[in-house]
mmCIF file of C-alpha atoms in Angstrom:
data_model
loop_
_atom_site.group_PDB
_atom_site.id
_atom_site.type_symbol
_atom_site.label_atom_id
_atom_site.label_comp_id
_atom_site.label_asym_id
_atom_site.label_seq_id
_atom_site.Cartn_x
_atom_site.Cartn_y
_atom_site.Cartn_z
ATOM 1 C CA ARG A 1 -46.530 -39.563 -23.937
ATOM 2 C CA GLY A 2 -47.839 -36.872 -21.622
ATOM 3 C CA ASP A 3 -45.389 -37.976 -18.937
ATOM 4 C CA ASP A 4 -42.526 -37.842 -21.431
ATOM 5 C CA ASP A 5 -43.450 -34.286 -22.407
ATOM 6 C CA ASP A 6 -43.491 -33.273 -18.761
ATOM 7 C CA ASP A 7 -40.044 -34.785 -18.230
ATOM 8 C CA GLU A 8 -38.649 -32.956 -21.244
ATOM 9 C CA GLU A 9 -40.078 -29.645 -20.006
ATOM 10 C CA ALA A 10 -38.554 -30.248 -16.580
ATOM 11 C CA LEU A 11 -35.150 -30.922 -18.140
ATOM 12 C CA ILE A 12 -35.390 -27.744 -20.213
ATOM 13 C CA ASP A 13 -36.286 -25.739 -17.111
ATOM 14 C CA ASP A 14 -33.320 -27.190 -15.239
ATOM 15 C CA ASP A 15 -30.980 -26.305 -18.093
ATOM 16 C CA ASP A 16 -32.346 -22.757 -18.146
ATOM 17 C CA ASP A 17 -31.811 -22.452 -14.396
ATOM 18 C CA ASP A 18 -28.221 -23.691 -14.684
ATOM 19 C CA LYS A 19 -27.502 -21.232 -17.493
ATOM 20 C CA SER A 20 -28.980 -18.348 -15.526
ATOM 21 C CA LEU A 21 -26.918 -19.236 -12.458
ATOM 22 C CA SER A 22 -23.773 -19.462 -14.586
ATOM 23 C CA LEU A 23 -24.465 -16.104 -16.163
ATOM 24 C CA LYS A 24 -25.077 -14.620 -12.743
ATOM 25 C CA ASP A 25 -21.779 -15.960 -11.429
ATOM 26 C CA ASP A 26 -19.935 -14.629 -14.490
ATOM 27 C CA SER A 27 -21.614 -11.267 -14.045
ATOM 28 C CA GLU A 28 -20.632 -11.103 -10.378
ATOM 29 C CA GLU A 29 -17.067 -12.040 -11.229
ATOM 30 C CA THR A 30 -16.959 -9.363 -13.923
ATOM 31 C CA MET A 31 -18.339 -6.782 -11.534
ATOM 32 C CA SER A 32 -15.731 -7.763 -8.984
ATOM 33 C CA SER A 33 -12.923 -7.408 -11.522
ATOM 34 C CA GLU A 34 -14.233 -4.047 -12.590
ATOM 35 C CA GLY A 35 -14.402 -3.011 -8.941
ATOM 36 C CA VAL A 36 -10.700 -3.729 -8.529
ATOM 37 C CA GLY A 37 -9.582 -1.619 -11.461
ATOM 38 C CA THR A 38 -6.184 -0.973 -12.984
ATOM 39 C CA ASP A 39 -5.718 2.059 -10.746
ATOM 40 C CA LEU A 40 -5.810 -0.109 -7.631
ATOM 41 C CA VAL A 41 -3.375 -2.640 -9.080
ATOM 42 C CA ILE A 42 -0.924 0.173 -9.857
ATOM 43 C CA VAL A 43 -1.214 1.539 -6.317
ATOM 44 C CA VAL A 44 -0.702 -1.887 -4.740
ATOM 45 C CA VAL A 45 2.323 -2.667 -6.910
ATOM 46 C CA LEU A 46 4.038 0.678 -6.283
ATOM 47 C CA VAL A 47 3.309 0.945 -2.553
ATOM 48 C CA TYR A 48 4.524 -2.545 -1.743
ATOM 49 C CA PHE A 49 7.453 -2.414 -4.152
ATOM 50 C CA LEU A 50 8.532 0.756 -2.343
ATOM 51 C CA GLN A 51 8.379 -1.029 1.010
ATOM 52 C CA GLY A 52 10.694 -3.721 -0.306
ATOM 53 C CA ALA A 53 13.027 -1.303 -2.086
ATOM 54 C CA LEU A 54 13.564 0.661 1.128
ATOM 55 C CA ALA A 55 16.016 -2.066 2.140
ATOM 56 C CA LEU A 56 18.546 0.011 0.216
ATOM 57 C CA ALA A 57 17.946 3.011 2.489
ATOM 58 C CA ARG A 58 17.892 0.870 5.646
ATOM 59 C CA LEU A 59 21.341 -0.558 4.935
ATOM 60 C CA ALA A 60 22.691 2.921 4.319
ATOM 61 C CA THR A 61 21.131 4.106 7.571
ATOM 62 C CA THR A 62 22.789 1.355 9.600
ATOM 63 C CA TYR A 63 26.255 2.137 8.281
ATOM 64 C CA TYR A 64 25.704 5.894 8.588
ATOM 65 C CA LEU A 65 24.777 5.582 12.262
ATOM 66 C CA LYS A 66 27.868 3.487 13.023
ATOM 67 C CA ASP A 67 30.499 5.021 10.765
ATOM 68 C CA ASP A 68 29.529 8.684 10.347
ATOM 69 C CA LEU A 69 27.711 9.473 13.593
ATOM 70 C CA GLN A 70 29.977 7.122 15.586
ATOM 71 C CA LEU A 71 27.120 5.683 17.641
ATOM 72 C CA SER A 72 27.431 2.603 19.801
ATOM 73 C CA ALA A 73 25.602 -0.630 19.069
ATOM 74 C CA ALA A 74 23.088 0.105 21.841
ATOM 75 C CA GLU A 75 22.384 3.587 20.444
ATOM 76 C CA VAL A 76 21.954 2.212 16.923
ATOM 77 C CA ALA A 77 19.490 -0.395 18.169
ATOM 78 C CA ALA A 78 17.519 2.223 20.110
ATOM 79 C CA LEU A 79 17.283 4.549 17.131
ATOM 80 C CA GLN A 80 16.246 1.746 14.800
ATOM 81 C CA GLY A 81 13.419 0.971 17.212
ATOM 82 C CA LEU A 82 12.411 4.634 17.106
ATOM 83 C CA PHE A 83 12.399 4.559 13.301
ATOM 84 C CA VAL A 84 9.852 1.721 13.394
ATOM 85 C CA ALA A 85 7.573 3.569 15.825
ATOM 86 C CA PRO A 86 5.431 5.222 13.087
ATOM 87 C CA TRP A 87 4.291 1.743 12.009
ATOM 88 C CA VAL A 88 2.903 1.048 15.485
ATOM 89 C CA VAL A 89 0.369 3.878 15.300
ATOM 90 C CA LYS A 90 -1.099 2.926 11.919
ATOM 91 C CA PRO A 91 -4.722 3.071 13.208
ATOM 92 C CA ILE A 92 -4.250 6.795 13.805
ATOM 93 C CA TYR A 93 -3.516 7.286 10.110
ATOM 94 C CA GLY A 94 -6.667 5.372 9.256
ATOM 95 C CA PHE A 95 -8.840 7.505 11.524
ATOM 96 C CA THR A 96 -7.276 10.627 10.060
ATOM 97 C CA SER A 97 -7.990 9.693 6.453
ATOM 98 C CA ASP A 98 -11.568 8.702 7.350
ATOM 99 C CA THR A 99 -12.574 11.673 9.457
ATOM 100 C CA ILE A 100 -10.586 14.499 7.843
ATOM 101 C CA PRO A 101 -10.867 14.481 4.040
ATOM 102 C CA LEU A 102 -7.956 16.242 2.375
ATOM 103 C CA PHE A 103 -8.896 18.402 -0.610
ATOM 104 C CA GLY A 104 -12.229 16.596 -0.709
ATOM 105 C CA TYR A 105 -10.839 13.053 -0.819
ATOM 106 C CA ARG A 106 -10.165 10.431 1.826
ATOM 107 C CA ARG A 107 -7.755 8.241 -0.079
ATOM 108 C CA LYS A 108 -6.057 9.654 -3.161
ATOM 109 C CA SER A 109 -4.998 12.974 -1.634
ATOM 110 C CA TYR A 110 -3.416 11.313 1.396
ATOM 111 C CA LEU A 111 -1.674 8.789 -0.832
ATOM 112 C CA ALA A 112 -0.228 11.582 -2.970
ATOM 113 C CA LEU A 113 0.804 13.578 0.105
ATOM 114 C CA SER A 114 2.542 10.555 1.628
ATOM 115 C CA GLY A 115 4.568 10.065 -1.538
ATOM 116 C CA VAL A 116 5.671 13.697 -1.663
ATOM 117 C CA VAL A 117 6.590 13.793 2.042
ATOM 118 C CA GLY A 118 8.529 10.551 1.723
ATOM 119 C CA ALA A 119 10.504 11.848 -1.257
ATOM 120 C CA LEU A 120 11.325 15.114 0.523
ATOM 121 C CA SER A 121 12.460 13.224 3.629
ATOM 122 C CA PHE A 122 14.930 11.088 1.713
ATOM 123 C CA ALA A 123 16.117 14.136 -0.210
ATOM 124 C CA CYS A 124 16.786 15.928 3.089
ATOM 125 C CA MET A 125 18.762 12.927 4.364
ATOM 126 C CA ALA A 126 20.862 13.007 1.213
ATOM 127 C CA THR A 127 21.633 16.738 1.455
ATOM 128 C CA PHE A 128 21.692 18.719 4.692
ATOM 129 C CA ALA A 129 20.383 16.443 7.451
ATOM 130 C CA SER A 130 23.818 15.855 8.975
ATOM 131 C CA SER A 131 23.161 16.484 12.661
ATOM 132 C CA ARG A 132 21.714 13.764 14.865
ATOM 133 C CA VAL A 133 18.469 15.603 15.516
ATOM 134 C CA ALA A 134 17.869 16.452 11.850
ATOM 135 C CA PHE A 135 18.730 12.936 10.723
ATOM 136 C CA VAL A 136 16.474 11.221 13.272
ATOM 137 C CA THR A 137 13.621 13.609 12.451
ATOM 138 C CA THR A 138 13.800 12.940 8.719
ATOM 139 C CA GLN A 139 14.009 9.196 9.344
ATOM 140 C CA VAL A 140 10.863 9.218 11.485
ATOM 141 C CA VAL A 141 9.002 11.406 8.988
ATOM 142 C CA SER A 142 9.936 9.147 6.073
ATOM 143 C CA ALA A 143 8.809 6.060 8.007
ATOM 144 C CA ALA A 144 5.505 7.748 8.842
ATOM 145 C CA ALA A 145 4.962 8.654 5.185
ATOM 146 C CA VAL A 146 5.525 5.071 4.029
ATOM 147 C CA ALA A 147 3.309 3.691 6.799
ATOM 148 C CA PHE A 148 0.545 6.167 5.933
ATOM 149 C CA ALA A 149 0.679 5.128 2.286
ATOM 150 C CA ASP A 150 0.484 1.493 3.387
ATOM 151 C CA VAL A 151 -2.677 2.151 5.419
ATOM 152 C CA VAL A 152 -4.356 4.045 2.595
ATOM 153 C CA ALA A 153 -3.511 1.349 0.050
ATOM 154 C CA ASP A 154 -4.847 -1.366 2.367
ATOM 155 C CA SER A 155 -8.026 0.631 2.916
ATOM 156 C CA ILE A 156 -8.645 0.899 -0.817
ATOM 157 C CA VAL A 157 -8.038 -2.843 -1.184
ATOM 158 C CA VAL A 158 -10.607 -3.613 1.517
ATOM 159 C CA GLU A 159 -13.162 -1.279 -0.036
ATOM 160 C CA ARG A 160 -12.730 -2.672 -3.538
ATOM 161 C CA SER A 161 -12.543 -6.376 -2.590
ATOM 162 C CA ARG A 162 -16.070 -7.727 -3.025
ATOM 163 C CA ASP A 163 -15.179 -11.384 -2.439
ATOM 164 C CA ASP A 164 -12.437 -13.596 -1.048
ATOM 165 C CA ALA A 165 -11.049 -14.418 -4.495
ATOM 166 C CA THR A 166 -10.429 -10.758 -5.311
ATOM 167 C CA SER A 167 -8.836 -10.163 -1.936
ATOM 168 C CA ALA A 168 -6.568 -13.176 -2.402
ATOM 169 C CA ARG A 169 -5.414 -11.958 -5.816
ATOM 170 C CA LEU A 170 -4.608 -8.512 -4.469
ATOM 171 C CA GLN A 171 -2.718 -9.995 -1.533
ATOM 172 C CA SER A 172 -0.683 -12.074 -3.966
ATOM 173 C CA VAL A 173 0.147 -8.979 -6.019
ATOM 174 C CA SER A 174 1.178 -7.087 -2.879
ATOM 175 C CA TRP A 175 3.526 -9.800 -1.635
ATOM 176 C CA ILE A 176 5.075 -10.345 -5.068
ATOM 177 C CA SER A 177 5.681 -6.608 -5.401
ATOM 178 C CA ARG A 178 7.210 -6.368 -1.946
ATOM 179 C CA TYR A 179 9.582 -9.274 -2.513
ATOM 180 C CA ALA A 180 10.525 -7.917 -5.938
ATOM 181 C CA GLY A 181 11.512 -4.611 -4.378
ATOM 182 C CA SER A 182 13.327 -6.300 -1.501
ATOM 183 C CA ILE A 183 15.312 -8.625 -3.756
ATOM 184 C CA SER A 184 16.238 -5.774 -6.104
ATOM 185 C CA ALA A 185 17.419 -3.630 -3.205
ATOM 186 C CA SER A 186 19.372 -6.506 -1.675
ATOM 187 C CA LEU A 187 21.228 -7.105 -4.926
ATOM 188 C CA LEU A 188 22.097 -3.451 -5.423
ATOM 189 C CA SER A 189 22.490 -2.109 -1.886
ATOM 190 C CA GLY A 190 26.033 -3.341 -1.262
ATOM 191 C CA VAL A 191 27.397 -2.014 -4.546
ATOM 192 C CA ALA A 192 25.501 1.276 -4.204
ATOM 193 C CA LEU A 193 26.701 1.832 -0.643
ATOM 194 C CA ASP A 194 30.302 1.092 -1.583
ATOM 195 C CA ARG A 195 30.235 3.372 -4.616
ATOM 196 C CA PHE A 196 27.962 6.241 -3.572
ATOM 197 C CA GLY A 197 27.966 6.129 0.215
ATOM 198 C CA ALA A 198 24.974 6.475 2.515
ATOM 199 C CA LYS A 199 23.868 9.853 1.231
ATOM 200 C CA GLY A 200 24.080 8.614 -2.343
ATOM 201 C CA CYS A 201 21.820 5.685 -1.489
ATOM 202 C CA TRP A 202 19.261 8.052 0.009
ATOM 203 C CA ALA A 203 19.470 10.217 -3.100
ATOM 204 C CA VAL A 204 18.708 7.161 -5.231
ATOM 205 C CA THR A 205 15.801 6.216 -2.955
ATOM 206 C CA ALA A 206 14.267 9.716 -2.918
ATOM 207 C CA PRO A 207 12.473 9.536 -6.304
ATOM 208 C CA LEU A 208 10.752 6.229 -5.506
ATOM 209 C CA PRO A 209 7.982 7.665 -3.264
ATOM 210 C CA LEU A 210 7.094 10.094 -6.044
ATOM 211 C CA PHE A 211 5.785 7.157 -8.071
ATOM 212 C CA VAL A 212 3.392 6.440 -5.209
ATOM 213 C CA ALA A 213 2.289 10.076 -5.301
ATOM 214 C CA LEU A 214 1.630 9.848 -9.036
ATOM 215 C CA ALA A 215 -0.303 6.625 -8.534
ATOM 216 C CA GLY A 216 -2.430 8.403 -5.942
ATOM 217 C CA PHE A 217 -3.698 10.814 -8.578
ATOM 218 C CA THR A 218 -4.869 7.888 -10.714
ATOM 219 C CA VAL A 219 -7.095 6.408 -7.987
ATOM 220 C CA LYS A 220 -10.762 6.578 -8.914
ATOM 221 C CA GLU A 221 -12.564 8.088 -5.941
ATOM 222 C CA ASP A 222 -15.661 10.230 -5.620
ATOM 223 C CA PRO A 223 -15.149 13.471 -3.698
ATOM 224 C CA VAL A 224 -16.889 13.679 -0.342
ATOM 225 C CA PRO A 225 -18.129 16.718 1.589
ATOM 226 C CA SER A 226 -15.785 17.572 4.424
ATOM 227 C CA SER A 227 -18.668 17.439 6.922
ATOM 228 C CA SER A 228 -19.821 13.906 6.041
ATOM 229 C CA SER A 229 -18.427 10.692 7.444
ATOM 230 C CA SER A 230 -18.676 7.270 5.881
ATOM 231 C CA SER A 231 -18.970 4.311 8.238
ATOM 232 C CA SER A 232 -17.982 1.886 5.513
ATOM 233 C CA SER A 233 -14.751 3.810 4.935
ATOM 234 C CA ARG A 234 -13.978 3.725 8.665
ATOM 235 C CA ASP A 235 -14.599 0.002 8.834
ATOM 236 C CA ALA A 236 -12.361 -0.602 5.832
ATOM 237 C CA THR A 237 -9.525 1.391 7.343
ATOM 238 C CA LEU A 238 -9.867 -0.289 10.755
ATOM 239 C CA VAL A 239 -9.527 -3.682 9.113
ATOM 240 C CA ALA A 240 -6.585 -2.548 6.961
ATOM 241 C CA ALA A 241 -4.705 -0.787 9.746
ATOM 242 C CA SER A 242 -5.065 -3.589 12.283
ATOM 243 C CA GLN A 243 -4.127 -6.506 10.063
ATOM 244 C CA LYS A 244 -0.620 -7.910 10.261
ATOM 245 C CA LYS A 245 1.605 -7.902 7.277
#
């Protein structure tokens, strides 16, 4: 009977251990979900939806370069390569947001600024940027604003992702959002370009970055002294800026 009692106590202890491990796993999962936050989901959805929706502006740009500015195919190709250049220097944006806090924040202020600059760039394209120099300048600035927002959003994702499962879910949300924006723009771009012209398409695109700016204000971030530097923030941005989309 003594042996039976010992066996029963051992079984009870094992059950208690299993329950404690299960509770610990649930707690870690809950903490991870709380670390993600609704604010981050909103930022990811809007930033990547914007990247997909910019297909509307890209189509308008192609036709504007050929039809309005009367550029050759070689000149159009060269300028389109120049418009992509701001995406090549993404690590610079990461270093900037890490080492130079803007208004006391490393993430949300830069995200809001990128949205405002992007909206102003598209608005300029739709209004008075008619010369080649003005048009190319606004195109490069708008591309830099979108790329900067992409880096900041990726940095926040890296900082908030405590495990592989959370990172995978956020990556899924980002790709779904991007394809949703791209498909929507593809369906509407031809009709919009035919009805409103290139400048009309840019006017329609201009308000979209403002949603990214508004999302930036919702990001939960503790203010940092301008003289301090966080190594974890730098590491997060290096990973985000160097990864391939």
